[in-house]
GROMACS .gro file of N, CA and C in nm:
model
  540
    1MET      N    1   0.078  -0.123  -0.002
    1MET     CA    2  -0.002   0.001   0.001
    1MET      C    3   0.091   0.122   0.004
    2ASN      N    4   0.041   0.227  -0.057
    2ASN     CA    5   0.114   0.355  -0.072
    2ASN      C    6   0.120   0.418   0.070
    3VAL      N    7   0.237   0.443   0.121
    3VAL     CA    8   0.257   0.499   0.252
    3VAL      C    9   0.209   0.641   0.261
    4LYS      N   10   0.232   0.717   0.153
    4LYS     CA   11   0.179   0.853   0.142
    4LYS      C   12   0.026   0.857   0.161
    5HIS      N   13  -0.042   0.768   0.088
    5HIS     CA   14  -0.191   0.759   0.098
    5HIS      C   15  -0.235   0.721   0.242
    6GLU      N   16  -0.164   0.628   0.295
    6GLU     CA   17  -0.196   0.591   0.442
    6GLU      C   18  -0.177   0.712   0.534
    7THR      N   19  -0.068   0.778   0.520
    7THR     CA   20  -0.033   0.888   0.611
    7THR      C   21  -0.149   1.000   0.608
    8PHE      N   22  -0.187   1.039   0.486
    8PHE     CA   23  -0.288   1.137   0.474
    8PHE      C   24  -0.432   1.085   0.510
    9MET      N   25  -0.454   0.957   0.484
    9MET     CA   26  -0.582   0.898   0.523
    9MET      C   27  -0.592   0.896   0.674
   10ARG      N   28  -0.483   0.880   0.746
   10ARG     CA   29  -0.480   0.875   0.889
   10ARG      C   30  -0.530   1.024   0.938
   11LEU      N   31  -0.482   1.120   0.869
   11LEU     CA   32  -0.531   1.257   0.905
   11LEU      C   33  -0.672   1.278   0.876
   12ALA      N   34  -0.722   1.219   0.769
   12ALA     CA   35  -0.869   1.233   0.744
   12ALA      C   36  -0.946   1.157   0.843
   13LEU      N   37  -0.893   1.046   0.895
   13LEU     CA   38  -0.954   0.964   0.999
   13LEU      C   39  -0.962   1.048   1.130
   14GLU      N   40  -0.858   1.125   1.157
   14GLU     CA   41  -0.861   1.211   1.271
   14GLU      C   42  -0.973   1.318   1.264
   15GLU      N   43  -0.993   1.373   1.142
   15GLU     CA   44  -1.102   1.468   1.125
   15GLU      C   45  -1.231   1.397   1.138
   16ALA      N   46  -1.239   1.272   1.089
   16ALA     CA   47  -1.368   1.192   1.101
   16ALA      C   48  -1.393   1.165   1.249
   17GLN      N   49  -1.296   1.136   1.328
   17GLN     CA   50  -1.312   1.108   1.465
   17GLN      C   51  -1.355   1.238   1.536
   18GLN      N   52  -1.301   1.344   1.509
   18GLN     CA   53  -1.359   1.469   1.568
   18GLN      C   54  -1.500   1.494   1.539
   19ALA      N   55  -1.540   1.464   1.413
   19ALA     CA   56  -1.679   1.476   1.379
   19ALA      C   57  -1.766   1.375   1.464
   20PHE      N   58  -1.714   1.255   1.474
   20PHE     CA   59  -1.783   1.151   1.557
   20PHE      C   60  -1.804   1.194   1.702
   21TYR      N   61  -1.701   1.245   1.760
   21TYR     CA   62  -1.703   1.296   1.892
   21TYR      C   63  -1.800   1.411   1.910
   22ALA      N   64  -1.819   1.487   1.804
   22ALA     CA   65  -1.910   1.601   1.804
   22ALA      C   66  -2.057   1.559   1.776
   23GLY      N   67  -2.077   1.431   1.759
   23GLY     CA   68  -2.206   1.373   1.728
   23GLY      C   69  -2.252   1.385   1.580
   24GLN      N   70  -2.148   1.400   1.495
   24GLN     CA   71  -2.174   1.407   1.353
   24GLN      C   72  -2.140   1.280   1.285
   25PHE      N   73  -2.182   1.268   1.167
   25PHE     CA   74  -2.156   1.153   1.079
   25PHE      C   75  -1.997   1.154   1.057
   26PRO      N   76  -1.931   1.050   1.086
   26PRO     CA   77  -1.783   1.052   1.092
   26PRO      C   78  -1.712   1.047   0.957
   27VAL      N   79  -1.729   1.151   0.877
   27VAL     CA   80  -1.649   1.164   0.751
   27VAL      C   81  -1.554   1.273   0.776
   28GLY      N   82  -1.425   1.248   0.735
   28GLY     CA   83  -1.319   1.337   0.741
   28GLY      C   84  -1.253   1.350   0.607
   29CYS      N   85  -1.198   1.476   0.586
   29CYS     CA   86  -1.140   1.496   0.455
   29CYS      C   87  -1.017   1.583   0.473
   30VAL      N   88  -0.915   1.551   0.396
   30VAL     CA   89  -0.783   1.628   0.393
   30VAL      C   90  -0.755   1.659   0.251
   31LEU      N   91  -0.716   1.786   0.228
   31LEU     CA   92  -0.674   1.823   0.091
   31LEU      C   93  -0.526   1.852   0.088
   32VAL      N   94  -0.458   1.786  -0.003
   32VAL     CA   95  -0.311   1.786  -0.001
   32VAL      C   96  -0.260   1.833  -0.138
   33VAL      N   97  -0.152   1.910  -0.134
   33VAL     CA   98  -0.075   1.945  -0.253
   33VAL      C   99   0.070   1.903  -0.231
   34GLY      N  100   0.123   1.816  -0.319
   34GLY     CA  101   0.250   1.759  -0.291
   34GLY      C  102   0.254   1.676  -0.162
   35ASP      N  103   0.327   1.719  -0.060
   35ASP     CA  104   0.333   1.654   0.063
   35ASP      C  105   0.280   1.742   0.175
   36GLU      N  106   0.202   1.848   0.134
   36GLU     CA  107   0.156   1.943   0.226
   36GLU      C  108   0.007   1.941   0.247
   37VAL      N  109  -0.042   1.934   0.365
   37VAL     CA  110  -0.181   1.947   0.396
   37VAL      C  111  -0.217   2.096   0.382
   38MET      N  112  -0.317   2.126   0.297
   38MET     CA  113  -0.363   2.262   0.261
   38MET      C  114  -0.485   2.298   0.340
   39ALA      N  115  -0.571   2.195   0.361
   39ALA     CA  116  -0.701   2.219   0.429
   39ALA      C  117  -0.760   2.084   0.479
   40THR      N  118  -0.839   2.102   0.573
   40THR     CA  119  -0.915   1.978   0.629
   40THR      C  120  -1.062   2.011   0.647
   41GLY      N  121  -1.142   1.912   0.670
   41GLY     CA  122  -1.282   1.932   0.703
   41GLY      C  123  -1.337   1.811   0.751
   42GLY      N  124  -1.444   1.822   0.836
   42GLY     CA  125  -1.518   1.710   0.883
   42GLY      C  126  -1.660   1.739   0.857
   43ARG      N  127  -1.744   1.637   0.863
   43ARG     CA  128  -1.884   1.652   0.847
   43ARG      C  129  -1.949   1.747   0.943
   44GLU      N  130  -2.032   1.827   0.903
   44GLU     CA  131  -2.104   1.924   0.999
   44GLU      C  132  -2.249   1.918   0.967
   45ASN      N  133  -2.326   1.939   1.066
   45ASN     CA  134  -2.474   1.956   1.057
   45ASN      C  135  -2.549   1.831   1.019
   46SER      N  136  -2.494   1.714   1.039
   46SER     CA  137  -2.562   1.592   1.000
   46SER      C  138  -2.679   1.565   1.105
   47ASP      N  139  -2.674   1.642   1.219
   47ASP     CA  140  -2.780   1.630   1.309
   47ASP      C  141  -2.900   1.717   1.294
   48ILE      N  142  -2.891   1.795   1.186
   48ILE     CA  143  -2.998   1.889   1.148
   48ILE      C  144  -3.076   1.825   1.037
   49PRO      N  145  -3.206   1.799   1.055
   49PRO     CA  146  -3.283   1.733   0.943
   49PRO      C  147  -3.275   1.814   0.811
   50PHE      N  148  -3.264   1.740   0.705
   50PHE     CA  149  -3.262   1.790   0.575
   50PHE      C  150  -3.143   1.887   0.548
   51SER      N  151  -3.032   1.874   0.613
   51SER     CA  152  -2.913   1.954   0.593
   51SER      C  153  -2.803   1.868   0.535
   52GLU      N  154  -2.796   1.873   0.404
   52GLU     CA  155  -2.700   1.791   0.339
   52GLU      C  156  -2.594   1.875   0.260
   53LEU      N  157  -2.570   2.000   0.306
   53LEU     CA  158  -2.471   2.087   0.240
   53LEU      C  159  -2.330   2.082   0.301
   54ASP      N  160  -2.320   2.040   0.422
   54ASP     CA  161  -2.193   2.052   0.495
   54ASP      C  162  -2.116   1.918   0.498
   55HIS      N  163  -2.100   1.855   0.383
   55HIS     CA  164  -2.028   1.729   0.378
   55HIS      C  165  -1.876   1.768   0.395
   56ALA      N  166  -1.801   1.666   0.446
   56ALA     CA  167  -1.662   1.691   0.475
   56ALA      C  168  -1.585   1.753   0.356
   57GLU      N  169  -1.608   1.699   0.242
   57GLU     CA  170  -1.536   1.745   0.120
   57GLU      C  171  -1.569   1.891   0.096
   58ILE      N  172  -1.693   1.936   0.108
   58ILE     CA  173  -1.735   2.073   0.080
   58ILE      C  174  -1.674   2.164   0.186
   59VAL      N  175  -1.685   2.119   0.319
   59VAL     CA  176  -1.621   2.200   0.422
   59VAL      C  177  -1.471   2.219   0.399
   60ALA      N  178  -1.403   2.111   0.358
   60ALA     CA  179  -1.253   2.122   0.323
   60ALA      C  180  -1.232   2.215   0.213
   61LEU      N  181  -1.306   2.207   0.105
   61LEU     CA  182  -1.292   2.297  -0.006
   61LEU      C  183  -1.320   2.444   0.027
   62ARG      N  184  -1.414   2.473   0.111
   62ARG     CA  185  -1.435   2.601   0.169
   62ARG      C  186  -1.319   2.653   0.244
   63ASN      N  187  -1.267   2.562   0.335
   63ASN     CA  188  -1.149   2.602   0.409
   63ASN      C  189  -1.027   2.633   0.317
   64LEU      N  190  -1.010   2.550   0.218
   64LEU     CA  191  -0.902   2.575   0.116
   64LEU      C  192  -0.920   2.700   0.050
   65GLN      N  193  -1.041   2.732   0.001
   65GLN     CA  194  -1.064   2.856  -0.074
   65GLN      C  195  -1.046   2.978   0.019
   66SER      N  196  -1.073   2.969   0.142
   66SER     CA  197  -1.057   3.089   0.228
   66SER      C  198  -0.916   3.110   0.262
   67LYS      N  199  -0.832   3.003   0.271
   67LYS     CA  200  -0.685   3.020   0.299
   67LYS      C  201  -0.608   3.052   0.169
   68TYR      N  202  -0.637   2.978   0.062
   68TYR     CA  203  -0.555   2.990  -0.062
   68TYR      C  204  -0.650   3.008  -0.182
   69PRO      N  205  -0.707   3.128  -0.193
   69PRO     CA  206  -0.804   3.155  -0.302
   69PRO      C  207  -0.747   3.137  -0.441
   70GLU      N  208  -0.616   3.147  -0.460
   70GLU     CA  209  -0.559   3.132  -0.598
   70GLU      C  210  -0.498   2.994  -0.625
   71ILE      N  211  -0.521   2.898  -0.534
   71ILE     CA  212  -0.463   2.760  -0.557
   71ILE      C  213  -0.515   2.692  -0.687
   72ASP      N  214  -0.426   2.624  -0.748
   72ASP     CA  215  -0.471   2.546  -0.865
   72ASP      C  216  -0.524   2.408  -0.813
   73LEU      N  217  -0.656   2.391  -0.824
   73LEU     CA  218  -0.715   2.278  -0.772
   73LEU      C  219  -0.681   2.142  -0.843
   74GLU      N  220  -0.626   2.157  -0.965
   74GLU     CA  221  -0.577   2.039  -1.042
   74GLU      C  222  -0.462   1.978  -0.965
   75GLN      N  223  -0.392   2.044  -0.880
   75GLN     CA  224  -0.280   1.994  -0.803
   75GLN      C  225  -0.322   1.925  -0.675
   76VAL      N  226  -0.453   1.936  -0.639
   76VAL     CA  227  -0.503   1.893  -0.507
   76VAL      C  228  -0.530   1.744  -0.513
   77VAL      N  229  -0.499   1.670  -0.411
   77VAL     CA  230  -0.539   1.531  -0.393
   77VAL      C  231  -0.630   1.534  -0.269
   78ILE      N  232  -0.747   1.476  -0.284
   78ILE     CA  233  -0.844   1.482  -0.177
   78ILE      C  234  -0.844   1.335  -0.114
   79TYR      N  235  -0.834   1.341   0.021
   79TYR     CA  236  -0.844   1.216   0.098
   79TYR      C  237  -0.970   1.221   0.182
   80SER      N  238  -1.063   1.122   0.172
   80SER     CA  239  -1.186   1.120   0.238
   80SER      C  240  -1.207   0.983   0.291
   81THR      N  241  -1.263   0.974   0.416
   81THR     CA  242  -1.288   0.847   0.481
   81THR      C  243  -1.401   0.776   0.422
   82LEU      N  244  -1.493   0.848   0.346
   82LEU     CA  245  -1.604   0.784   0.269
   82LEU      C  246  -1.600   0.829   0.130
   83GLU      N  247  -1.635   0.737   0.036
   83GLU     CA  248  -1.637   0.773  -0.104
   83GLU      C  249  -1.726   0.896  -0.117
   84PRO      N  250  -1.682   0.995  -0.195
   84PRO     CA  251  -1.768   1.112  -0.215
   84PRO      C  252  -1.898   1.080  -0.278
   85CYS      N  253  -2.001   1.147  -0.224
   85CYS     CA  254  -2.134   1.130  -0.283
   85CYS      C  255  -2.142   1.196  -0.420
   86LEU      N  256  -2.254   1.189  -0.484
   86LEU     CA  257  -2.269   1.250  -0.616
   86LEU      C  258  -2.253   1.404  -0.610
   87MET      N  259  -2.305   1.470  -0.506
   87MET     CA  260  -2.293   1.608  -0.497
   87MET      C  261  -2.144   1.648  -0.478
   88CYS      N  262  -2.072   1.580  -0.394
   88CYS     CA  263  -1.933   1.618  -0.372
   88CYS      C  264  -1.846   1.581  -0.489
   89TYR      N  265  -1.872   1.463  -0.548
   89TYR     CA  266  -1.797   1.426  -0.669
   89TYR      C  267  -1.806   1.519  -0.781
   90SER      N  268  -1.939   1.562  -0.813
   90SER     CA  269  -1.956   1.657  -0.917
   90SER      C  270  -1.887   1.799  -0.883
   91THR      N  271  -1.890   1.831  -0.757
   91THR     CA  272  -1.826   1.960  -0.715
   91THR      C  273  -1.674   1.946  -0.742
   92LEU      N  274  -1.620   1.825  -0.704
   92LEU     CA  275  -1.470   1.810  -0.730
   92LEU      C  276  -1.449   1.814  -0.881
   93LEU      N  277  -1.531   1.744  -0.962
   93LEU     CA  278  -1.509   1.753  -1.105
   93LEU      C  279  -1.509   1.897  -1.158
   94VAL      N  280  -1.616   1.974  -1.129
   94VAL     CA  281  -1.622   2.108  -1.171
   94VAL      C  282  -1.505   2.189  -1.134
   95ASN      N  283  -1.454   2.169  -1.012
   95ASN     CA  284  -1.334   2.244  -0.961
   95ASN      C  285  -1.203   2.183  -1.002
   96ARG      N  286  -1.209   2.090  -1.089
   96ARG     CA  287  -1.086   2.028  -1.161
   96ARG      C  288  -0.992   1.958  -1.061
   97VAL      N  289  -1.042   1.903  -0.947
   97VAL     CA  290  -0.964   1.824  -0.863
   97VAL      C  291  -0.931   1.695  -0.944
   98SER      N  292  -0.806   1.654  -0.944
   98SER     CA  293  -0.768   1.542  -1.034
   98SER      C  294  -0.750   1.404  -0.962
   99THR      N  295  -0.740   1.408  -0.827
   99THR     CA  296  -0.721   1.275  -0.765
   99THR      C  297  -0.801   1.274  -0.636
  100ILE      N  298  -0.881   1.160  -0.619
  100ILE     CA  299  -0.959   1.135  -0.509
  100ILE      C  300  -0.917   1.001  -0.448
  101VAL      N  301  -0.887   1.006  -0.319
  101VAL     CA  302  -0.852   0.886  -0.247
  101VAL      C  303  -0.953   0.868  -0.135
  102TYR      N  304  -1.014   0.753  -0.121
  102TYR     CA  305  -1.114   0.737  -0.015
  102TYR      C  306  -1.093   0.599   0.056
  103GLY      N  307  -1.150   0.582   0.171
  103GLY     CA  308  -1.133   0.470   0.253
  103GLY      C  309  -1.245   0.368   0.243
  104PHE      N  310  -1.366   0.405   0.260
  104PHE     CA  311  -1.480   0.314   0.258
  104PHE      C  312  -1.579   0.355   0.155
  105GLU      N  313  -1.634   0.248   0.084
  105GLU     CA  314  -1.726   0.279  -0.024
  105GLU      C  315  -1.862   0.309   0.027
  106ASP      N  316  -1.929   0.407  -0.040
  106ASP     CA  317  -2.062   0.450  -0.017
  106ASP      C  318  -2.160   0.385  -0.111
  107VAL      N  319  -2.212   0.262  -0.058
  107VAL     CA  320  -2.287   0.181  -0.153
  107VAL      C  321  -2.428   0.250  -0.178
  108MET      N  322  -2.465   0.348  -0.098
  108MET     CA  323  -2.596   0.416  -0.121
  108MET      C  324  -2.588   0.544  -0.202
  109GLY      N  325  -2.475   0.621  -0.178
  109GLY     CA  326  -2.472   0.743  -0.250
  109GLY      C  327  -2.343   0.779  -0.318
  110GLY      N  328  -2.251   0.686  -0.326
  110GLY     CA  329  -2.117   0.709  -0.385
  110GLY      C  330  -2.126   0.749  -0.526
  111GLY      N  331  -2.047   0.847  -0.575
  111GLY     CA  332  -2.052   0.902  -0.703
  111GLY      C  333  -1.935   0.865  -0.794
  112THR      N  334  -1.836   0.799  -0.745
  112THR     CA  335  -1.712   0.792  -0.823
  112THR      C  336  -1.719   0.689  -0.937
  113ASN      N  337  -1.824   0.610  -0.952
  113ASN     CA  338  -1.838   0.518  -1.055
  113ASN      C  339  -1.912   0.567  -1.170
  114LEU      N  340  -1.942   0.701  -1.177
  114LEU     CA  341  -2.016   0.757  -1.282
  114LEU      C  342  -1.924   0.757  -1.412
  115PRO      N  343  -1.990   0.722  -1.524
  115PRO     CA  344  -1.911   0.729  -1.652
  115PRO      C  345  -1.896   0.872  -1.698
  116ILE      N  346  -1.779   0.930  -1.673
  116ILE     CA  347  -1.759   1.073  -1.694
  116ILE      C  348  -1.780   1.106  -1.842
  117ASP      N  349  -1.748   1.020  -1.933
  117ASP     CA  350  -1.760   1.049  -2.072
  117ASP      C  351  -1.911   1.059  -2.116
  118GLN      N  352  -2.003   1.015  -2.037
  118GLN     CA  353  -2.144   1.019  -2.067
  118GLN      C  354  -2.211   1.131  -1.994
  119LEU      N  355  -2.144   1.215  -1.920
  119LEU     CA  356  -2.196   1.321  -1.849
  119LEU      C  357  -2.216   1.449  -1.931
  120ALA      N  358  -2.281   1.549  -1.884
  120ALA     CA  359  -2.297   1.671  -1.953
  120ALA      C  360  -2.162   1.742  -1.972
  121PRO      N  361  -2.155   1.829  -2.068
  121PRO     CA  362  -2.028   1.890  -2.108
  121PRO      C  363  -1.950   1.956  -1.983
  122LEU      N  364  -2.017   2.006  -1.891
  122LEU     CA  365  -1.951   2.072  -1.777
  122LEU      C  366  -1.858   1.971  -1.706
  123TYR      N  367  -1.901   1.838  -1.697
  123TYR     CA  368  -1.823   1.734  -1.630
  123TYR      C  369  -1.746   1.647  -1.734
  124ASN      N  370  -1.790   1.640  -1.842
  124ASN     CA  371  -1.740   1.545  -1.947
  124ASN      C  372  -1.593   1.578  -1.985
  125GLY      N  373  -1.511   1.481  -2.001
  125GLY     CA  374  -1.377   1.498  -2.044
  125GLY      C  375  -1.283   1.532  -1.940
  126ARG      N  376  -1.316   1.526  -1.812
  126ARG     CA  377  -1.228   1.552  -1.693
  126ARG      C  378  -1.136   1.431  -1.675
  127GLU      N  379  -1.020   1.447  -1.652
  127GLU     CA  380  -0.931   1.336  -1.612
  127GLU      C  381  -0.930   1.333  -1.466
  128ILE      N  382  -0.965   1.220  -1.401
  128ILE     CA  383  -0.968   1.207  -1.256
  128ILE      C  384  -0.920   1.065  -1.223
  129THR      N  385  -0.833   1.061  -1.123
  129THR     CA  386  -0.786   0.929  -1.067
  129THR      C  387  -0.861   0.909  -0.938
  130VAL      N  388  -0.916   0.783  -0.924
  130VAL     CA  389  -0.976   0.744  -0.796
  130VAL      C  390  -0.900   0.626  -0.735
  131VAL      N  391  -0.864   0.644  -0.615
  131VAL     CA  392  -0.790   0.533  -0.546
  131VAL      C  393  -0.885   0.503  -0.420
  132LYS      N  394  -0.923   0.379  -0.411
  132LYS     CA  395  -1.022   0.337  -0.308
  132LYS      C  396  -0.957   0.238  -0.218
  133ASN      N  397  -1.031   0.223  -0.099
  133ASN     CA  398  -0.999   0.119   0.009
  133ASN      C  399  -0.874   0.151   0.074
  134ILE      N  400  -0.828   0.269   0.091
  134ILE     CA  401  -0.708   0.302   0.169
  134ILE      C  402  -0.755   0.307   0.316
  135LEU      N  403  -0.700   0.226   0.397
  135LEU     CA  404  -0.728   0.212   0.540
  135LEU      C  405  -0.878   0.186   0.556
  136ARG      N  406  -0.932   0.095   0.472
  136ARG     CA  407  -1.074   0.070   0.471
  136ARG      C  408  -1.118   0.014   0.604
  137ASP      N  409  -1.048  -0.075   0.671
  137ASP     CA  410  -1.099  -0.122   0.797
  137ASP      C  411  -1.108  -0.020   0.900
  138GLU      N  412  -1.012   0.065   0.908
  138GLU     CA  413  -1.020   0.180   1.003
  138GLU      C  414  -1.142   0.269   0.987
  139CYS      N  415  -1.161   0.295   0.860
  139CYS     CA  416  -1.283   0.383   0.822
  139CYS      C  417  -1.404   0.308   0.850
  140LEU      N  418  -1.410   0.180   0.816
  140LEU     CA  419  -1.534   0.098   0.831
  140LEU      C  420  -1.560   0.091   0.982
  141TYR      N  421  -1.456   0.067   1.064
  141TYR     CA  422  -1.489   0.058   1.210
  141TYR      C  423  -1.542   0.181   1.265
  142LEU      N  424  -1.499   0.295   1.224
  142LEU     CA  425  -1.559   0.425   1.274
  142LEU      C  426  -1.699   0.438   1.240
  143PHE      N  427  -1.730   0.403   1.111
  143PHE     CA  428  -1.867   0.410   1.062
  143PHE      C  429  -1.957   0.309   1.138
  144GLN      N  430  -1.904   0.189   1.168
  144GLN     CA  431  -1.977   0.089   1.243
  144GLN      C  432  -2.009   0.144   1.384
  145GLN      N  433  -1.916   0.203   1.448
  145GLN     CA  434  -1.937   0.257   1.584
  145GLN      C  435  -2.046   0.365   1.576
  146PHE      N  436  -2.046   0.446   1.471
  146PHE     CA  437  -2.155   0.546   1.460
  146PHE      C  438  -2.285   0.478   1.441
  147PHE      N  439  -2.302   0.388   1.352
  147PHE     CA  440  -2.431   0.321   1.322
  147PHE      C  441  -2.474   0.240   1.445
  148LYS      N  442  -2.390   0.187   1.525
  148LYS     CA  443  -2.428   0.102   1.639
  148LYS      C  444  -2.477   0.188   1.766
  149ASN      N  445  -2.447   0.315   1.762
  149ASN     CA  446  -2.483   0.405   1.865
  149ASN      C  447  -2.631   0.442   1.849
  150PRO      N  448  -2.715   0.405   1.949
  150PRO     CA  449  -2.858   0.435   1.932
  150PRO      C  450  -2.896   0.587   1.929
  151LEU      N  451  -2.803   0.668   1.986
  151LEU     CA  452  -2.823   0.811   1.981
  151LEU      C  453  -2.809   0.871   1.842
  152ASN      N  454  -2.738   0.806   1.759
  152ASN     CA  455  -2.717   0.860   1.623
  152ASN      C  456  -2.823   0.808   1.538
  153THR      N  457  -2.905   0.909   1.479
  153THR     CA  458  -3.017   0.870   1.395
  153THR      C  459  -2.991   0.900   1.247
  154TYR      N  460  -2.877   0.969   1.212
  154TYR     CA  461  -2.847   1.003   1.081
  154TYR      C  462  -2.825   0.881   0.995
  155LEU      N  463  -2.896   0.866   0.882
  155LEU     CA  464  -2.892   0.756   0.794
  155LEU      C  465  -2.924   0.619   0.855
  156LYS      N  466  -2.988   0.624   0.972
  156LYS     CA  467  -3.025   0.497   1.042
  156LYS      C  468  -3.123   0.421   0.951
  157ASN      N  469  -3.114   0.296   0.953
  157ASN     CA  470  -3.195   0.202   0.871
  157ASN      C  471  -3.196   0.228   0.722
  158THR      N  472  -3.081   0.278   0.674
  158THR     CA  473  -3.063   0.294   0.528
  158THR      C  474  -2.974   0.184   0.470
  159LEU      N  475  -2.972   0.174   0.345
  159LEU     CA  476  -2.884   0.076   0.282
  159LEU      C  477  -2.735   0.090   0.322
  160LEU      N  478  -2.695   0.213   0.340
  160LEU     CA  479  -2.551   0.236   0.387
  160LEU      C  480  -2.529   0.185   0.527
  161ALA      N  481  -2.626   0.205   0.619
  161ALA     CA  482  -2.615   0.162   0.757
  161ALA      C  483  -2.611   0.004   0.763
  162GLN      N  484  -2.711  -0.052   0.688
  162GLN     CA  485  -2.716  -0.197   0.690
  162GLN      C  486  -2.595  -0.260   0.628
  163TYR      N  487  -2.541  -0.212   0.514
  163TYR     CA  488  -2.425  -0.262   0.452
  163TYR      C  489  -2.303  -0.249   0.546
  164THR      N  490  -2.290  -0.130   0.603
  164THR     CA  491  -2.174  -0.106   0.693
  164THR      C  492  -2.176  -0.202   0.812
  165LEU      N  493  -2.281  -0.221   0.871
  165LEU     CA  494  -2.290  -0.308   0.989
  165LEU      C  495  -2.275  -0.456   0.950
  166GLU      N  496  -2.295  -0.494   0.823
  166GLU     CA  497  -2.280  -0.639   0.786
  166GLU      C  498  -2.133  -0.659   0.744
  167GLN      N  499  -2.049  -0.565   0.727
  167GLN     CA  500  -1.914  -0.586   0.675
  167GLN      C  501  -1.822  -0.640   0.787
  168GLU      N  502  -1.728  -0.728   0.749
  168GLU     CA  503  -1.634  -0.773   0.840
  168GLU      C  504  -1.526  -0.675   0.855
  169CYS      N  505  -1.474  -0.663   0.980
  169CYS     CA  506  -1.364  -0.559   1.001
  169CYS      C  507  -1.258  -0.637   1.076
  170ASP      N  508  -1.138  -0.638   1.025
  170ASP     CA  509  -1.024  -0.696   1.092
  170ASP      C  510  -0.963  -0.608   1.193
  171LEU      N  511  -1.010  -0.627   1.322
  171LEU     CA  512  -0.970  -0.537   1.421
  171LEU      C  513  -0.820  -0.547   1.460
  172GLN      N  514  -0.757  -0.654   1.423
  172GLN     CA  515  -0.612  -0.668   1.451
  172GLN      C  516  -0.523  -0.583   1.355
  173THR      N  517  -0.581  -0.542   1.247
  173THR     CA  518  -0.504  -0.453   1.152
  173THR      C  519  -0.519  -0.300   1.181
  174ILE      N  520  -0.615  -0.269   1.268
  174ILE     CA  521  -0.648  -0.133   1.290
  174ILE      C  522  -0.551  -0.069   1.396
  175ARG      N  523  -0.491   0.036   1.351
  175ARG     CA  524  -0.407   0.118   1.446
  175ARG      C  525  -0.495   0.221   1.504
  176PRO      N  526  -0.478   0.244   1.633
  176PRO     CA  527  -0.561   0.344   1.705
  176PRO      C  528  -0.542   0.481   1.643
  177ILE      N  529  -0.647   0.555   1.634
  177ILE     CA  530  -0.644   0.695   1.591
  177ILE      C  531  -0.616   0.772   1.721
  178ARG      N  532  -0.543   0.884   1.704
  178ARG     CA  533  -0.508   0.963   1.828
  178ARG      C  534  -0.633   1.008   1.891
  179ASP      N  535  -0.627   1.001   2.031
  179ASP     CA  536  -0.753   1.047   2.108
  179ASP      C  537  -0.756   1.198   2.100
  180GLN      N  538  -0.877   1.253   2.136
  180GLN     CA  539  -0.900   1.393   2.145
  180GLN      C  540  -0.813   1.454   2.256
   0.00000   0.00000   0.00000
């Protein structure tokens, strides 16, 4: 496995864990250029009904834009603990992000399997690299902890929750994430 991918995915896991501790859906995101973390974000407002605007990828992009408004997004590699949904994926395409690395697949809303060449001209023709399953067990474990908690109602009883809870997780391979 690519050590660089693991290193940055661990940082995304830390963001996800912070979201988890805050009672949010545990998605974390890190935006990297070269070997430098440029911005981070965690899922926000998942506890507010019908609030789907503050996904970790969008939060991280906003943070990046506020710090580095002139940055060339084609140089950005995005690390997310969950496969970007259709909204986030299309946002990344429009903003010309060229590489997405994620940990756990989103069987309910993941957007990275869209055939780009069949999309509308705004998205069509984009060159994008998708790397999946980086630290999958660590990401899976955190999502399982979220869905097992009866206090968390976000996406409860959905295809994603059911699929996540049915997955095998090799606990022996999981390195602990730094505590708060």
